[in-house]
Amino acid sequence: MARYLLYFTAEEHYLYASSGGRLKLEAQFPGDDAGVAQFREYLRRRKGALFGVLADLTGEDFQEEQIPLLRGTDREAVVQRRLTQRYRDTRLAAALSLGQVAAAQRKNERLLLASFTNTQQFVPWLDALEEAGARLAGVYSVPLLAPALAASLGVHRGRALVVSVNRAGLRQSFVEDGRLRFARLERTGEMAPQALALFIRSETLRLVQYLVTLRALPREGASLPVMVIAPRGERAVFEQALTPDARAAFRVVDAAEASAAAKLRKAPEGTAAEALYLHLAARKPPKNQFASSGERRRYFIWQLQRAVVAAGALGFAACALYAGTRAYEAHELRVRAAELALEGRNAAQRYQRITASFPVTETTTENLRVAVLEFRRLAEASAQPDPGLIHVSRVLERFPQMELDAVQWSVGRPGERGQFEARTPVAAPRSDQAVHIELSGRVNATQRGDYRGITAQVQALASALASNGYQLLRTQLPFDVTSEGTLTGDIGGRDSSEAPRFTIILARSLP
Amino acid sequence: MTLTQEELRKLIVPLLAAMLFIGAGVFLVSSARETRARAQAELLAAQGEHRQNADRLARIAEEEREVTEKLDVYKQLKRLNILGEERRLEWADAVARIRNQRELLDLTYRVDRQKLVKSLPGKPGTIDFFASTMHVQLDLLHEGDLLRFLGDLRDSGNAYYAVKSCSMRRTGQAATGATITPRLRGSCEIDLITVVDRGAKR
């Protein structure tokens, strides 16, 4: 969106349109009532346009003041009071902060109060803008833009004098640490370049002397850097005239070079150095300006509208950035997944090719494995009675007096047949399945009254059976000789014909 | 600074535009997150499949050896008719044949209804292990008769014979000269196990 800038001089006013670093002269108005009327007519076709006023006048006042260091509304009130005290009409007055200064008791703030000696000349023009519904960005003066011009020419710190030949005259702005301290405008007529350069030299030296008098510059010290913007193609002539001096160190910058430094691409023919200030007022308007907040109300609303949309756009951009990173991550994940899927397919194809050469089976490899493994497990958990019975038979051959009535062989869990005998030193079964053998029999060829003999024989048999991997689970003797049982006897009675009976239970864990 | 009604109205369109921007941004974020979540799921699936295929490929030598080894057992199970539907008639034939061949005195048996012992997941079908419990009672002249009976039964095939219990007891009958008198009475409980491979080619 183009910005319109009204270059306000004592005689004539020039309206420029600034867009994309290019300046275009839109119209030219005389400084009288006719000019105001023409301006009003022009504005009828520019409703809602962005406007700025750049004043380049001789009657601009600068006064340095100090106020207590305050913030917010207190500072605003003090500043307003100082402006009121200084100027009769404060409609176009500004207070530029020059930074803090430490006084004896408290901290103060240095201010540069600035205004125009004749503000009435602006009134019809500003009223015309107001009536046309234009958005007034601000009323600037050329000196307010001098720090920005100095910065674009490489002077960011220290003192410097920026001298330019404008349409309004010779403009000199004294800048210190990026802040305006003083400025003056000296009218120039039609002058030859050589004469103009000499005029600049003499005016500069006069101003330096004045600044020394004001104590804005030290009486003794290094020469003051002076940036002189020479009209196009006249740098050599200027350099010849502006030789270094003990008080001023001139540096001549060609207008074309200055335009490039300020990123001004194009300026209309016949425009002098004010084009630089106009461009800066459009591109990088200074915070300090002369218009009141009421006059800038439409501009503020426009800024608010833009800020709201910009906040939305910023939010969208942030979301888009976040979404972009997530989308990129998703893309990378998909690429990785595709690579893995391809590798997996290749592995599966290789597997198929290799398994195709395997022996032909009637089932799948998985079923083959499951069927055989489970069958083996089942077979290992089962047993045949042959080994157990053979073991019993071999042991009984050593005990001919023992006669078995019954043998019971079974497979089951070890606990199902009772606890191991406490006196049998055996390890716990490893498997949850075990072979159990229960033997029931009689002791022959021994007198029934021979308790000790019978008990010893049964225990000897039990011990012999508890071998070859078999463990003794329980032994039931013909007589209960344990402390927990009841021992009975019939001493002197007739011998019974029935042989004493015993029971032995063995177990063997399955692997 | 207080805004007037007119100024507030001027902010409506920018506010709508900002909301549109934010809404579009939120939609973008939401869809991007969904896309990423889907891509993550795809990656996880691809990783799982890749790992599985790679593992299978890495184990292929072992698998070949395993297949060769297990195939022999599988074929043997098939040949012995342990693998397949149970064959009750063949079991009855086998018991009768053994009794005749071994000249056993008296033999009675009962086979209970089939029950599923275990069902294991296979690919493509399950592997089911069934058992039918046989109760046998027979008169014996000698304990060797029982062991020979069990051996013959094992050799007859048509199932895997897992003996659960066996008992022998003296009959207490005195021997007479005229007839053969059994001295022992044996009884056994045997699980007749068959395996059905639901994934086998018919």
mmCIF file of C-alpha atoms in Angstrom, chain A residues 190-357:
data_model
loop_
_atom_site.group_PDB
_atom_site.id
_atom_site.type_symbol
_atom_site.label_atom_id
_atom_site.label_comp_id
_atom_site.label_asym_id
_atom_site.label_seq_id
_atom_site.Cartn_x
_atom_site.Cartn_y
_atom_site.Cartn_z
ATOM 1 C CA GLU A 190 20.563 29.288 -7.301
ATOM 2 C CA MET A 191 24.246 28.565 -6.723
ATOM 3 C CA ALA A 192 27.026 26.972 -8.707
ATOM 4 C CA PRO A 193 28.341 23.739 -7.182
ATOM 5 C CA GLN A 194 31.662 25.331 -6.226
ATOM 6 C CA ALA A 195 29.921 28.231 -4.505
ATOM 7 C CA LEU A 196 27.451 25.900 -2.823
ATOM 8 C CA ALA A 197 30.288 23.805 -1.427
ATOM 9 C CA LEU A 198 32.016 26.916 -0.078
ATOM 10 C CA PHE A 199 28.709 28.070 1.382
ATOM 11 C CA ILE A 200 28.297 24.693 3.095
ATOM 12 C CA ARG A 201 31.787 24.981 4.495
ATOM 13 C CA SER A 202 31.246 28.431 5.944
ATOM 14 C CA GLU A 203 27.772 27.567 7.334
ATOM 15 C CA THR A 204 29.066 24.384 8.885
ATOM 16 C CA LEU A 205 31.924 26.141 10.611
ATOM 17 C CA ARG A 206 29.494 28.737 11.893
ATOM 18 C CA LEU A 207 27.186 26.062 13.246
ATOM 19 C CA VAL A 208 30.071 24.241 14.911
ATOM 20 C CA GLN A 209 31.073 27.472 16.580
ATOM 21 C CA TYR A 210 27.462 27.984 17.701
ATOM 22 C CA LEU A 211 27.273 24.470 19.132
ATOM 23 C CA VAL A 212 30.498 25.126 21.045
ATOM 24 C CA THR A 213 28.898 28.247 22.406
ATOM 25 C CA LEU A 214 25.854 26.222 23.445
ATOM 26 C CA ARG A 215 28.267 23.748 25.054
ATOM 27 C CA ALA A 216 26.747 21.048 22.886
ATOM 28 C CA LEU A 217 30.312 20.524 21.636
ATOM 29 C CA PRO A 218 33.494 20.679 23.734
ATOM 30 C CA ARG A 219 35.630 23.763 23.245
ATOM 31 C CA GLU A 220 38.734 21.658 22.730
ATOM 32 C CA GLY A 221 38.508 18.289 21.157
ATOM 33 C CA ALA A 222 38.544 16.244 18.022
ATOM 34 C CA SER A 223 37.076 17.675 14.879
ATOM 35 C CA LEU A 224 33.359 17.020 14.391
ATOM 36 C CA PRO A 225 32.503 14.501 11.655
ATOM 37 C CA VAL A 226 30.376 16.234 9.028
ATOM 38 C CA MET A 227 28.455 14.095 6.520
ATOM 39 C CA VAL A 228 27.737 16.220 3.471
ATOM 40 C CA ILE A 229 25.335 14.790 0.913
ATOM 41 C CA ALA A 230 26.405 16.288 -2.372
ATOM 42 C CA PRO A 231 24.019 16.586 -5.313
ATOM 43 C CA ARG A 232 24.424 13.859 -7.921
ATOM 44 C CA GLY A 233 27.748 13.984 -9.750
ATOM 45 C CA GLU A 234 29.140 16.857 -7.716
ATOM 46 C CA ARG A 235 31.039 14.922 -5.120
ATOM 47 C CA ALA A 236 34.444 15.773 -6.577
ATOM 48 C CA VAL A 237 33.681 19.501 -6.578
ATOM 49 C CA PHE A 238 32.458 19.306 -2.992
ATOM 50 C CA GLU A 239 35.462 17.314 -1.831
ATOM 51 C CA GLN A 240 37.740 19.889 -3.345
ATOM 52 C CA ALA A 241 36.072 22.648 -1.353
ATOM 53 C CA LEU A 242 35.383 20.751 1.847
ATOM 54 C CA THR A 243 38.893 20.056 3.017
ATOM 55 C CA PRO A 244 39.315 18.812 6.595
ATOM 56 C CA ASP A 245 39.499 21.422 9.263
ATOM 57 C CA ALA A 246 40.520 21.410 12.950
ATOM 58 C CA ARG A 247 36.855 21.746 13.883
ATOM 59 C CA ALA A 248 35.109 19.802 11.108
ATOM 60 C CA ALA A 249 36.080 16.577 9.386
ATOM 61 C CA PHE A 250 34.074 16.587 6.175
ATOM 62 C CA ARG A 251 32.991 13.413 4.487
ATOM 63 C CA VAL A 252 31.230 13.933 1.183
ATOM 64 C CA VAL A 253 28.655 11.366 0.116
ATOM 65 C CA ASP A 254 27.178 11.493 -3.352
ATOM 66 C CA ALA A 255 23.366 11.628 -3.432
ATOM 67 C CA ALA A 256 23.280 8.424 -5.461
ATOM 68 C CA GLU A 257 25.457 6.692 -2.905
ATOM 69 C CA ALA A 258 23.287 7.994 -0.060
ATOM 70 C CA SER A 259 20.137 6.791 -1.887
ATOM 71 C CA ALA A 260 21.618 3.322 -2.218
ATOM 72 C CA ALA A 261 22.591 3.324 1.473
ATOM 73 C CA ALA A 262 19.056 4.385 2.452
ATOM 74 C CA LYS A 263 17.572 1.815 -0.019
ATOM 75 C CA LEU A 264 15.881 4.531 -2.068
ATOM 76 C CA ARG A 265 15.581 2.990 -5.520
ATOM 77 C CA LYS A 266 14.144 5.799 -7.496
ATOM 78 C CA ALA A 267 13.365 9.465 -6.937
ATOM 79 C CA PRO A 268 11.673 11.877 -9.334
ATOM 80 C CA GLU A 269 13.756 14.241 -11.450
ATOM 81 C CA GLY A 270 14.414 17.598 -9.841
ATOM 82 C CA THR A 271 14.160 16.234 -6.312
ATOM 83 C CA ALA A 272 17.069 17.187 -4.068
ATOM 84 C CA ALA A 273 18.255 15.496 -0.873
ATOM 85 C CA GLU A 274 14.766 15.732 0.660
ATOM 86 C CA ALA A 275 14.012 12.538 -1.269
ATOM 87 C CA LEU A 276 16.155 10.700 1.281
ATOM 88 C CA TYR A 277 14.159 12.091 4.192
ATOM 89 C CA LEU A 278 10.861 11.410 2.429
ATOM 90 C CA HIS A 279 11.879 7.837 1.760
ATOM 91 C CA LEU A 280 12.928 7.347 5.366
ATOM 92 C CA ALA A 281 9.664 8.886 6.593
ATOM 93 C CA ALA A 282 7.774 6.323 4.518
ATOM 94 C CA ARG A 283 9.987 3.321 5.170
ATOM 95 C CA LYS A 284 11.231 3.868 8.710
ATOM 96 C CA PRO A 285 9.149 6.606 10.344
ATOM 97 C CA PRO A 286 10.647 7.815 13.643
ATOM 98 C CA LYS A 287 8.808 7.216 16.881
ATOM 99 C CA ASN A 288 8.834 10.944 17.630
ATOM 100 C CA GLN A 289 6.617 13.152 15.536
ATOM 101 C CA PHE A 290 4.472 16.254 16.016
ATOM 102 C CA ALA A 291 0.887 15.184 15.398
ATOM 103 C CA SER A 292 -1.408 14.508 18.349
ATOM 104 C CA SER A 293 -2.946 11.099 19.030
ATOM 105 C CA GLY A 294 -6.345 12.519 18.049
ATOM 106 C CA GLU A 295 -5.056 13.471 14.601
ATOM 107 C CA ARG A 296 -3.519 10.019 14.202
ATOM 108 C CA ARG A 297 -6.619 8.166 15.415
ATOM 109 C CA ARG A 298 -7.545 6.741 12.000
ATOM 110 C CA TYR A 299 -3.973 5.652 11.484
ATOM 111 C CA PHE A 300 -4.017 3.961 14.889
ATOM 112 C CA ILE A 301 -7.206 2.078 13.979
ATOM 113 C CA TRP A 302 -5.642 1.107 10.662
ATOM 114 C CA GLN A 303 -2.563 -0.136 12.535
ATOM 115 C CA LEU A 304 -4.836 -2.023 14.923
ATOM 116 C CA GLN A 305 -6.640 -3.632 11.979
ATOM 117 C CA ARG A 306 -3.362 -4.628 10.458
ATOM 118 C CA ALA A 307 -2.050 -5.854 13.803
ATOM 119 C CA VAL A 308 -5.121 -8.045 14.302
ATOM 120 C CA VAL A 309 -4.807 -9.526 10.815
ATOM 121 C CA ALA A 310 -1.042 -9.806 11.240
ATOM 122 C CA ALA A 311 -1.523 -11.621 14.564
ATOM 123 C CA GLY A 312 -3.864 -14.029 12.800
ATOM 124 C CA ALA A 313 -1.430 -14.419 9.942
ATOM 125 C CA LEU A 314 1.394 -14.908 12.400
ATOM 126 C CA GLY A 315 -0.624 -17.555 14.195
ATOM 127 C CA PHE A 316 -1.334 -19.204 10.871
ATOM 128 C CA ALA A 317 2.339 -19.022 9.952
ATOM 129 C CA ALA A 318 3.330 -20.563 13.278
ATOM 130 C CA CYS A 319 0.740 -23.301 12.815
ATOM 131 C CA ALA A 320 1.855 -23.806 9.229
ATOM 132 C CA LEU A 321 5.454 -24.036 10.387
ATOM 133 C CA TYR A 322 4.541 -26.538 13.058
ATOM 134 C CA ALA A 323 2.342 -28.443 10.612
ATOM 135 C CA GLY A 324 5.141 -28.310 8.068
ATOM 136 C CA THR A 325 7.619 -29.861 10.472
ATOM 137 C CA ARG A 326 5.082 -32.513 11.425
ATOM 138 C CA ALA A 327 4.311 -33.161 7.754
ATOM 139 C CA TYR A 328 8.024 -33.418 7.043
ATOM 140 C CA GLU A 329 8.410 -35.837 9.943
ATOM 141 C CA ALA A 330 5.444 -37.808 8.617
ATOM 142 C CA HIS A 331 7.058 -37.870 5.180
ATOM 143 C CA GLU A 332 10.329 -39.106 6.683
ATOM 144 C CA LEU A 333 8.468 -41.742 8.704
ATOM 145 C CA ARG A 334 6.629 -42.875 5.560
ATOM 146 C CA VAL A 335 9.881 -43.049 3.615
ATOM 147 C CA ARG A 336 11.424 -45.081 6.438
ATOM 148 C CA ALA A 337 8.310 -47.278 6.621
ATOM 149 C CA ALA A 338 8.428 -47.812 2.841
ATOM 150 C CA GLU A 339 12.105 -48.750 3.063
ATOM 151 C CA LEU A 340 11.414 -51.165 5.897
ATOM 152 C CA ALA A 341 8.416 -52.625 4.072
ATOM 153 C CA LEU A 342 10.566 -53.159 0.980
ATOM 154 C CA GLU A 343 13.310 -54.752 3.049
ATOM 155 C CA GLY A 344 10.686 -56.880 4.807
ATOM 156 C CA ARG A 345 9.203 -57.983 1.468
ATOM 157 C CA ASN A 346 12.653 -58.824 0.166
ATOM 158 C CA ALA A 347 13.343 -60.847 3.312
ATOM 159 C CA ALA A 348 9.972 -62.603 2.931
ATOM 160 C CA GLN A 349 10.698 -63.375 -0.738
ATOM 161 C CA ARG A 350 14.122 -64.732 0.144
ATOM 162 C CA TYR A 351 12.514 -66.777 2.883
ATOM 163 C CA GLN A 352 9.955 -68.157 0.402
ATOM 164 C CA ARG A 353 12.678 -68.975 -2.113
ATOM 165 C CA ILE A 354 14.780 -70.766 0.487
ATOM 166 C CA THR A 355 11.865 -72.623 2.093
ATOM 167 C CA ALA A 356 10.785 -73.776 -1.362
ATOM 168 C CA SER A 357 13.866 -75.987 -1.337
#
